[in-house]
Each structure stands twice: as structure tokens, then as C-alpha cells.
Amino acid sequence: MSITILGIESSCDDTSAAVIKDGYLLSNYIANQDVHKAYGGVVPELASRAHQQNIIPVVDQALKKAGVTKEEVSAIAFTRGPGLLGSLLVGTSFAKSFALAMNIPLVEVNHLQAHILVHFIKQLEKENKQPEFPFLCLLVSGGHTQIVIVKDYSDMEIIGQTIDDAAGEAFDKCAKVIGLSYPGGPLIDQKAKHGNREAFAFNKPKIKELDYSFSGLKTSFLYFIRDEMKKDADFVKNNMNDLCASIQFTIIDILMEKLEKASKQTGINQIAVSGGVSANSGLREALLKKAEINQWDTYIPEFKLTTDNAAMIAINGYYKFLNRDFVSQDIAPLARFAY
Ligand code: KG4
Ligand code: ZN
């Protein structure tokens, strides 16, 4: 019998629904929220309101695109956390109502584990190369930066993480300093392609073991720009591409150094990346270079699966469904959700 999972993601500012049938992705519909651009960051209240407006049309589109009826859905999986509580509440309430109305199981998913399991999504007519357990995953998003040993679909150990800002946050905050709109990560990536990454050097943090820190870098970038602007009011305008290339290079270098250390320490050579920042072209290139040097087997998600999406929620739901790992109707979302 086929297993069809409807996945729902609403942890931050993307409303998404996806359908996965027997591990194969049939649809993955994402509604972005442009409303936050004017504010330079996500406004939680506006995000939850937009989720409310988007959720039903998004689910409708995902089912239609997949060619699946409501009655054919075996279970509904939703992001329980971590994330913005008001945003999570919309997806959670929708999933609970849908499960109740259709009399199907409800599956909770941890958003971070979902980013990692993106590597198990199979697509029709694609190669579908998947990592074997255990593998290392560098999870780099707007809210988290972690190095994880992935031992099984639900058994994961965090061996390093940021003690302050996430890598995506560092991209976005540095972008804001030089006047780029939110989210600045993809804009830095674009401009960096035309710049010299060695034009400016920024101090890298000295943090113990496999942990990261990005708040010092952001502050030194801010002070550097402020000082240069005192000498030349057009400094940012005249050096935009070089600034983007240099800050991107520094962030990637910090990420790669600890990832390499983690691989040496654990002896694991299967290396995956996931999360929004794994869309970064410089990071992808750096990873492939390190792979050549260290003989790593690398796993890099397709662009559409790097940032928040419901396909990753659905695949997590699929493996939980196989284990009959269901939750009851009294489940509530969690802004902080450790795993
Ligand atoms: O995983 P994600 O969609 O949401 C969270 O769970 O946080 O990640 C969003 C983050 C943002 O900080 C965004 O600027 C960053 O991913 N990002 C990028 C790129 N695309 C998205 N950062 C650098 N280069 C990119 N190409
Ligand atoms: Zn995410």
C-alpha cells in the first residue's frame, strides 16, 4: 500500500505545503512573504497573519500539483518548532484540524532535523544519491548553525554550534550594514561573484572545539564600514562587490575550518550541508574543494530545497510514519525545540 504524506511548514516567513508519496516528492509549494522587506527583518505578527491567508491556498495547490486528493493522504506532518510561535501556531492548527477531519495520523516534525533529512527526498527521474549513516551535516540557516552527526533518521547528535549569531544572520546583518535589503544572504552571494574576496580581511573568531561565533565578525564589519565611510562617503558604493566577496569568504572560511576539524575528529567522510545558507555558491564551491583535498563524499541539496520548504517536513513525516511515531490532538507548537 502506498504512503502519502502531506507536509506543512510555517515556522518563520514561508508558508509551504508538499506531498511525498513513498519517499518521492510530488509537489512542494512555497508562498514567500514580501511584506517583511520594508522592515529589514521578519515581523512576527505580520508573518502569522500572512500564514493564515496563505495556508489553505498553498495546501490546495500542493495537492492539485501532486494529483492527490485529500482522501488519499495517509498522514499529515507539520513543523512543531523551533520557530516563531505565532507562525508555528498556524501550521500546527491547520494540521490538527486536517488530521481530525480526515481521521488520519498527525506527525510532529523538528524543523532542524527536517533540514538535515532533505537529503533523503527522492525525485522521479533523478539520480537520488543519498548519504549512508553515519554522516556529518553542516546545518546553516538564518536561525541555526550546527555540525551534526546523523546516525539515523531520528538519531542525531549536535557536536558543534554557534554560541551567538547564526551564519545566515551574519550574512543578513552584514548585508544590512551596507544597505542591502532583507534577506541579504542571497544578495551578498550575487554581488560576491563580481568582487575580489581578498580585497578586505576580517578577523576570524577564536572559539573552542567545534563551536562557532559570528557576532564579533558582524561588529568588526560594522566598525570597519563606519571608519571607512568617515574617510570616503562613497566607500560602500565604490566597493560593494569586493565587500560582499570578502565578508562571504570570511564566513565560509570559518564554517569550513570547523567542518574539516569535525570530519578529522570523528573519522566521518560523508559530508552534507543543508539550510538556507547552503544555497550560497561560495559555500558550495568551498565544500567541493575541501572534498577533493580530504576525499569527502559530499551531499548538497538542490537550490529549492535549501531554504524553508515543506518537502523536508513531509520526508521527515514519512520516516516517522513508518515507525508509527504519531502525536495526539493536544500537541502544541514550541518556539524552542531541542532534539
Ligand atoms: O533555512 P532558512 O530558509 O530559514 C531558517 O530556518 O532560518 O534560511 C534562511 C537564511 C537567511 O539568513 C538567508 O539570508 C540565507 O539563509 N540564505 C543565503 C543564501 N540564500 C539564503 N545566505 C547566503 N547565500 C545565499 N545564497
Ligand atoms: Zn529553516
Tab-separated table of C-alpha atoms and ligand atoms in Angstrom:
chain	number	residue	atom	x	y	z
A	1	MET	CA	0.000	0.000	0.000
A	2	SER	CA	1.271	3.484	-0.868
A	3	ILE	CA	2.080	6.005	1.839
A	4	THR	CA	1.196	9.611	1.005
A	5	ILE	CA	2.344	12.337	3.385
A	6	LEU	CA	1.182	15.952	3.326
A	7	GLY	CA	3.841	18.194	4.905
A	8	ILE	CA	3.206	21.671	6.327
A	9	GLU	CA	5.903	24.262	7.108
A	10	SER	CA	5.167	27.611	8.772
A	11	SER	CA	7.999	28.214	11.249
A	12	CYS	CA	9.125	31.625	10.003
A	13	ASP	CA	8.088	33.617	6.932
A	14	ASP	CA	7.450	30.939	4.303
A	15	THR	CA	4.131	29.120	4.097
A	16	SER	CA	4.696	25.787	2.412
A	17	ALA	CA	2.892	22.523	1.700
A	18	ALA	CA	4.323	19.438	-0.002
A	19	VAL	CA	3.262	15.940	-0.928
A	20	ILE	CA	5.594	12.949	-0.704
A	21	LYS	CA	4.442	9.537	-1.873
A	22	ASP	CA	6.536	6.508	-0.901
A	23	GLY	CA	9.562	8.785	-0.414
A	24	TYR	CA	9.139	10.543	-3.803
A	25	LEU	CA	8.409	14.263	-3.984
A	26	LEU	CA	5.240	15.002	-5.947
A	27	SER	CA	4.826	18.690	-5.099
A	28	ASN	CA	6.413	21.385	-2.968
A	29	TYR	CA	4.549	24.682	-2.965
A	30	ILE	CA	6.040	27.721	-1.189
A	31	ALA	CA	4.458	31.149	-0.629
A	32	ASN	CA	7.075	33.729	0.366
A	33	GLN	CA	6.084	36.796	2.345
A	34	ASP	CA	7.318	40.016	0.751
A	35	VAL	CA	5.649	42.096	3.464
A	36	HIS	CA	8.808	41.926	5.659
A	37	LYS	CA	11.140	43.547	3.101
A	38	ALA	CA	10.096	47.036	4.173
A	39	TYR	CA	11.098	46.320	7.781
A	40	GLY	CA	14.574	44.809	7.237
A	41	GLY	CA	13.628	41.586	9.012
A	42	VAL	CA	10.729	39.279	9.791
A	43	VAL	CA	7.897	40.926	11.779
A	44	PRO	CA	6.335	38.030	13.757
A	45	GLU	CA	2.794	39.419	13.859
A	46	LEU	CA	2.752	40.076	10.114
A	47	ALA	CA	4.210	36.624	9.466
A	48	SER	CA	1.458	34.781	11.326
A	49	ARG	CA	-1.233	36.842	9.610
A	50	ALA	CA	0.262	36.062	6.192
A	51	HIS	CA	0.431	32.346	7.090
A	52	GLN	CA	-3.287	32.444	7.892
A	53	GLN	CA	-4.039	33.937	4.499
A	54	ASN	CA	-1.727	31.554	2.642
A	55	ILE	CA	-2.172	28.178	4.294
A	56	ILE	CA	-5.365	26.976	2.580
A	57	PRO	CA	-4.461	28.055	-0.984
A	58	VAL	CA	-0.943	26.644	-0.526
A	59	VAL	CA	-2.242	23.228	0.599
A	60	ASP	CA	-4.791	23.268	-2.201
A	61	GLN	CA	-2.067	23.961	-4.792
A	62	ALA	CA	0.261	21.293	-3.368
A	63	LEU	CA	-2.455	18.610	-3.511
A	64	LYS	CA	-3.554	19.640	-7.026
A	65	LYS	CA	0.022	19.699	-8.362
A	66	ALA	CA	0.632	16.252	-6.843
A	67	GLY	CA	-2.606	14.911	-8.339
A	68	VAL	CA	-3.610	13.676	-4.901
A	69	THR	CA	-6.995	14.068	-3.222
A	70	LYS	CA	-7.474	14.810	0.490
A	71	GLU	CA	-8.829	11.293	0.929
A	72	GLU	CA	-5.595	9.775	-0.394
A	73	VAL	CA	-3.407	11.433	2.282
A	74	SER	CA	-2.141	8.807	4.790
A	75	ALA	CA	-0.898	11.302	7.416
A	76	ILE	CA	-0.183	14.994	7.871
A	77	ALA	CA	3.215	16.159	9.158
A	78	PHE	CA	3.795	19.676	10.490
A	79	THR	CA	6.646	21.760	11.912
A	80	ARG	CA	6.221	21.850	15.677
A	81	GLY	CA	9.295	24.060	16.205
A	82	PRO	CA	11.684	25.726	16.624
A	83	GLY	CA	10.426	28.986	15.165
A	84	LEU	CA	8.132	31.946	15.727
A	85	LEU	CA	5.296	30.840	17.953
A	86	GLY	CA	2.544	32.746	16.114
A	87	SER	CA	3.742	31.344	12.787
A	88	LEU	CA	4.054	27.771	14.102
A	89	LEU	CA	0.571	28.008	15.567
A	90	VAL	CA	-0.980	28.480	12.110
A	91	GLY	CA	0.613	25.335	10.648
A	92	THR	CA	0.000	23.318	13.805
A	93	SER	CA	-3.691	24.289	14.000
A	94	PHE	CA	-4.168	23.549	10.325
A	95	ALA	CA	-2.507	20.123	10.610
A	96	LYS	CA	-4.536	19.206	13.705
A	97	SER	CA	-7.809	20.194	12.019
A	98	PHE	CA	-6.922	18.328	8.838
A	99	ALA	CA	-5.979	15.177	10.779
A	100	LEU	CA	-9.197	15.363	12.776
A	101	ALA	CA	-11.410	15.989	9.761
A	102	MET	CA	-9.816	13.248	7.656
A	103	ASN	CA	-9.311	10.862	10.588
A	104	ILE	CA	-5.616	10.329	9.788
A	105	PRO	CA	-2.467	10.329	11.976
A	106	LEU	CA	-0.729	13.556	12.953
A	107	VAL	CA	3.098	13.685	12.881
A	108	GLU	CA	5.218	16.357	14.593
A	109	VAL	CA	8.488	17.386	12.948
A	110	ASN	CA	11.500	19.268	14.281
A	111	HIS	CA	12.395	21.944	11.715
A	112	LEU	CA	16.156	21.432	12.140
A	113	GLN	CA	16.017	17.663	11.740
A	114	ALA	CA	13.879	18.287	8.674
A	115	HIS	CA	16.576	20.488	7.080
A	116	ILE	CA	19.003	17.590	7.596
A	117	LEU	CA	16.701	14.883	6.207
A	118	VAL	CA	16.281	16.862	2.980
A	119	HIS	CA	18.994	14.550	1.613
A	120	PHE	CA	16.554	11.624	1.664
A	121	ILE	CA	13.930	13.197	-0.577
A	122	LYS	CA	13.712	11.164	-3.770
A	123	GLN	CA	12.616	12.755	-7.036
A	124	LEU	CA	11.240	10.994	-10.090
A	125	GLU	CA	13.721	10.727	-12.959
A	126	LYS	CA	16.625	11.976	-10.826
A	127	GLU	CA	19.774	10.278	-9.562
A	128	ASN	CA	18.702	10.412	-5.868
A	129	LYS	CA	22.131	9.865	-4.318
A	130	GLN	CA	21.634	9.545	-0.560
A	131	PRO	CA	24.103	9.572	2.336
A	132	GLU	CA	24.606	6.482	4.458
A	133	PHE	CA	24.552	6.619	8.254
A	134	PRO	CA	26.511	7.971	9.994
A	135	PHE	CA	27.232	11.184	8.115
A	136	LEU	CA	28.100	14.731	9.150
A	137	CYS	CA	25.771	17.589	8.317
A	138	LEU	CA	26.638	21.271	8.447
A	139	LEU	CA	23.263	22.889	9.055
A	140	VAL	CA	23.466	26.580	8.234
A	141	SER	CA	20.292	28.657	8.284
A	142	GLY	CA	19.027	32.040	9.379
A	143	GLY	CA	18.485	30.867	12.933
A	144	HIS	CA	20.946	27.997	13.421
A	145	THR	CA	24.488	26.880	12.696
A	146	GLN	CA	25.330	23.367	13.774
A	147	ILE	CA	27.590	20.446	12.947
A	148	VAL	CA	25.572	17.280	13.460
A	149	ILE	CA	26.438	13.571	13.420
A	150	VAL	CA	23.433	11.960	11.755
A	151	LYS	CA	23.225	8.378	13.000
A	152	ASP	CA	19.711	7.578	11.860
A	153	TYR	CA	16.565	9.344	10.610
A	154	SER	CA	15.743	10.370	14.176
A	155	ASP	CA	19.066	9.907	15.977
A	156	MET	CA	21.222	12.994	15.589
A	157	GLU	CA	23.955	14.440	17.803
A	158	ILE	CA	24.987	18.100	17.713
A	159	ILE	CA	28.791	18.232	18.101
A	160	GLY	CA	29.284	21.920	17.387
A	161	GLN	CA	27.102	25.001	17.175
A	162	THR	CA	27.111	28.760	17.258
A	163	ILE	CA	27.333	30.414	20.643
A	164	ASP	CA	25.700	33.612	19.334
A	165	ASP	CA	24.571	34.543	15.788
A	166	ALA	CA	23.833	32.006	13.064
A	167	ALA	CA	25.722	32.085	9.759
A	168	GLY	CA	22.603	33.278	7.899
A	169	GLU	CA	22.141	36.006	10.482
A	170	ALA	CA	25.752	37.108	9.896
A	171	PHE	CA	25.056	37.341	6.151
A	172	ASP	CA	21.820	39.255	6.725
A	173	LYS	CA	23.230	41.657	9.333
A	174	CYS	CA	26.344	42.463	7.294
A	175	ALA	CA	24.105	42.990	4.258
A	176	LYS	CA	22.018	45.456	6.239
A	177	VAL	CA	25.156	47.411	7.231
A	178	ILE	CA	25.929	48.009	3.540
A	179	GLY	CA	22.335	48.914	2.707
A	180	LEU	CA	21.116	45.657	1.123
A	181	SER	CA	17.526	44.566	1.700
A	182	TYR	CA	16.347	41.556	3.736
A	183	PRO	CA	17.231	38.725	3.446
A	184	GLY	CA	20.688	39.893	2.431
A	185	GLY	CA	22.376	36.475	2.127
A	186	PRO	CA	21.346	35.831	-1.495
A	187	LEU	CA	22.220	39.441	-2.458
A	188	ILE	CA	25.713	39.159	-0.965
A	189	ASP	CA	26.110	35.888	-2.891
A	190	GLN	CA	25.192	37.582	-6.210
A	191	LYS	CA	27.472	40.581	-5.717
A	192	ALA	CA	30.335	38.463	-4.384
A	193	LYS	CA	30.558	36.768	-7.791
A	194	HIS	CA	31.843	40.065	-9.252
A	195	GLY	CA	34.174	41.000	-6.403
A	196	ASN	CA	37.645	40.227	-5.076
A	197	ARG	CA	37.393	38.098	-1.946
A	198	GLU	CA	40.861	39.158	-0.814
A	199	ALA	CA	40.151	42.882	-1.067
A	200	PHE	CA	39.437	43.206	2.668
A	201	ALA	CA	40.418	40.974	5.571
A	202	PHE	CA	38.316	40.496	8.699
A	203	ASN	CA	39.375	38.846	11.932
A	204	LYS	CA	38.128	35.307	12.441
A	205	PRO	CA	36.867	34.360	15.918
A	206	LYS	CA	38.842	32.008	18.136
A	207	ILE	CA	36.237	29.690	19.596
A	208	LYS	CA	36.897	26.383	21.291
A	209	GLU	CA	36.293	22.900	19.899
A	210	LEU	CA	33.709	22.709	17.116
A	211	ASP	CA	31.650	25.737	18.111
A	212	TYR	CA	31.128	28.872	16.078
A	213	SER	CA	30.687	32.569	16.784
A	214	PHE	CA	29.615	35.235	14.306
A	215	SER	CA	28.642	38.235	16.410
A	216	GLY	CA	32.222	39.587	16.654
A	217	LEU	CA	32.622	39.433	12.883
A	218	LYS	CA	29.413	41.367	12.362
A	219	THR	CA	30.562	44.066	14.826
A	220	SER	CA	34.026	44.401	13.306
A	221	PHE	CA	32.426	44.656	9.856
A	222	LEU	CA	30.153	47.411	11.148
A	223	TYR	CA	33.070	49.373	12.690
A	224	PHE	CA	35.203	48.892	9.593
A	225	ILE	CA	32.475	50.309	7.359
A	226	ARG	CA	31.798	53.180	9.767
A	227	ASP	CA	35.510	54.158	9.834
A	228	GLU	CA	35.908	53.934	6.064
A	229	MET	CA	32.755	55.957	5.482
A	230	LYS	CA	34.254	58.771	7.594
A	231	LYS	CA	37.130	58.968	5.109
A	232	ASP	CA	35.045	58.418	1.968
A	233	ALA	CA	31.254	58.784	1.966
A	234	ASP	CA	31.050	56.649	-1.195
A	235	PHE	CA	33.167	53.810	0.205
A	236	VAL	CA	30.369	51.235	0.241
A	237	LYS	CA	29.055	52.237	-3.165
A	238	ASN	CA	32.520	52.073	-4.725
A	239	ASN	CA	33.487	48.784	-3.110
A	240	MET	CA	30.185	46.902	-2.916
A	241	ASN	CA	31.226	43.766	-4.801
A	242	ASP	CA	34.582	43.480	-3.034
A	243	LEU	CA	32.940	43.950	0.379
A	244	CYS	CA	30.412	41.204	-0.396
A	245	ALA	CA	33.099	38.844	-1.697
A	246	SER	CA	35.350	39.454	1.309
A	247	ILE	CA	32.701	39.042	4.008
A	248	GLN	CA	31.287	35.948	2.278
A	249	PHE	CA	34.775	34.453	2.007
A	250	THR	CA	35.393	35.044	5.729
A	251	ILE	CA	32.066	33.459	6.809
A	252	ILE	CA	32.696	30.418	4.594
A	253	ASP	CA	36.260	30.053	5.813
A	254	ILE	CA	35.026	29.995	9.433
A	255	LEU	CA	32.382	27.381	8.554
A	256	MET	CA	34.791	25.156	6.625
A	257	GLU	CA	37.556	25.184	9.214
A	258	LYS	CA	35.360	23.597	11.905
A	259	LEU	CA	33.698	21.233	9.470
A	260	GLU	CA	37.113	19.913	8.439
A	261	LYS	CA	38.063	19.579	12.112
A	262	ALA	CA	34.824	17.675	12.815
A	263	SER	CA	35.496	15.243	9.988
A	264	LYS	CA	39.040	14.602	11.254
A	265	GLN	CA	37.837	14.136	14.844
A	266	THR	CA	35.026	11.745	14.004
A	267	GLY	CA	36.666	9.998	11.044
A	268	ILE	CA	33.456	10.560	9.053
A	269	ASN	CA	33.984	11.420	5.399
A	270	GLN	CA	30.400	11.664	4.211
A	271	ILE	CA	29.665	15.370	4.480
A	272	ALA	CA	26.306	17.020	3.853
A	273	VAL	CA	25.188	20.651	4.034
A	274	SER	CA	21.684	21.982	4.439
A	275	GLY	CA	19.684	25.050	5.423
A	276	GLY	CA	19.259	28.381	3.648
A	277	VAL	CA	22.957	29.292	3.619
A	278	SER	CA	23.764	26.031	1.782
A	279	ALA	CA	22.346	27.821	-1.279
A	280	ASN	CA	25.431	30.038	-1.205
A	281	SER	CA	27.547	29.485	-4.304
A	282	GLY	CA	30.808	30.250	-2.478
A	283	LEU	CA	29.992	27.712	0.231
A	284	ARG	CA	29.141	25.042	-2.352
A	285	GLU	CA	32.389	25.707	-4.191
A	286	ALA	CA	34.444	25.658	-0.967
A	287	LEU	CA	32.853	22.376	0.069
A	288	LEU	CA	33.708	20.734	-3.242
A	289	LYS	CA	37.311	21.948	-2.951
A	290	LYS	CA	37.609	20.536	0.576
A	291	ALA	CA	36.041	17.313	-0.666
A	292	GLU	CA	38.797	16.927	-3.213
A	293	ILE	CA	41.528	17.553	-0.644
A	294	ASN	CA	40.013	15.312	2.050
A	295	GLN	CA	38.355	12.688	-0.149
A	296	TRP	CA	34.915	13.532	1.149
A	297	ASP	CA	31.690	12.251	-0.308
A	298	THR	CA	29.536	15.389	-0.391
A	299	TYR	CA	25.774	15.908	-0.372
A	300	ILE	CA	24.496	19.337	-1.417
A	301	PRO	CA	20.734	19.932	-1.702
A	302	GLU	CA	19.072	21.306	-4.801
A	303	PHE	CA	18.571	25.079	-4.501
A	304	LYS	CA	14.808	24.810	-3.990
A	305	LEU	CA	15.366	22.504	-1.011
A	306	THR	CA	17.913	24.657	0.823
A	307	THR	CA	15.618	27.343	2.248
A	308	ASP	CA	12.473	26.609	4.238
A	309	ASN	CA	10.116	24.216	2.465
A	310	ALA	CA	7.521	21.592	3.324
A	311	ALA	CA	9.150	18.800	1.294
A	312	MET	CA	11.653	18.361	4.128
A	313	ILE	CA	8.791	18.217	6.622
A	314	ALA	CA	6.985	15.608	4.539
A	315	ILE	CA	10.062	13.355	4.205
A	316	ASN	CA	10.577	13.517	7.958
A	317	GLY	CA	6.899	12.674	8.353
A	318	TYR	CA	7.326	9.730	6.009
A	319	TYR	CA	10.060	8.109	8.126
A	320	LYS	CA	8.122	8.812	11.327
A	321	PHE	CA	5.035	7.275	9.726
A	322	LEU	CA	6.995	4.081	9.045
A	323	ASN	CA	7.781	3.972	12.806
A	324	ARG	CA	4.153	4.785	13.730
A	325	ASP	CA	5.543	7.837	15.547
A	326	PHE	CA	2.341	9.882	15.859
A	327	VAL	CA	1.163	12.647	18.204
A	328	SER	CA	-2.258	13.383	19.669
A	329	GLN	CA	-4.573	16.366	19.285
A	330	ASP	CA	-3.305	18.027	22.497
A	331	ILE	CA	0.050	18.819	20.854
A	332	ALA	CA	1.187	22.482	20.937
A	333	PRO	CA	3.958	24.251	18.979
A	334	LEU	CA	7.314	25.012	20.610
A	335	ALA	CA	9.343	28.161	19.883
A	336	ARG	CA	12.400	26.300	21.201
A	337	PHE	CA	12.552	22.645	20.314
A	338	ALA	CA	15.758	20.763	21.073
A	339	TYR	CA	16.474	17.383	19.519
B	1	KG4	O1	16.793	27.768	6.232
B	1	KG4	P1	16.227	29.121	6.011
B	1	KG4	O2	15.338	29.333	4.816
B	1	KG4	O3	15.424	29.626	7.237
B	1	KG4	C1	15.746	29.332	8.558
B	1	KG4	O4	15.374	28.238	9.032
B	1	KG4	O5	16.427	30.204	9.137
B	1	KG4	O6	17.488	30.106	5.922
B	1	KG4	C2	17.341	31.479	5.673
B	1	KG4	C3	18.736	32.102	5.664
B	1	KG4	C4	18.736	33.617	5.593
B	1	KG4	O7	19.597	34.131	6.571
B	1	KG4	C5	19.255	33.896	4.187
B	1	KG4	O8	19.946	35.132	4.061
B	1	KG4	C6	20.191	32.729	3.988
B	1	KG4	O9	19.501	31.637	4.543
B	1	KG4	N1	20.477	32.486	2.566
B	1	KG4	C7	21.695	32.695	1.999
B	1	KG4	C8	21.561	32.380	0.629
B	1	KG4	N2	20.260	32.002	0.394
B	1	KG4	C9	19.616	32.069	1.604
B	1	KG4	N3	22.843	33.082	2.548
B	1	KG4	C10	23.903	33.185	1.731
B	1	KG4	N4	23.859	32.928	0.410
B	1	KG4	C11	22.720	32.522	-0.181
B	1	KG4	N5	22.678	32.249	-1.491
B	2	ZN	ZN	14.908	26.660	8.175
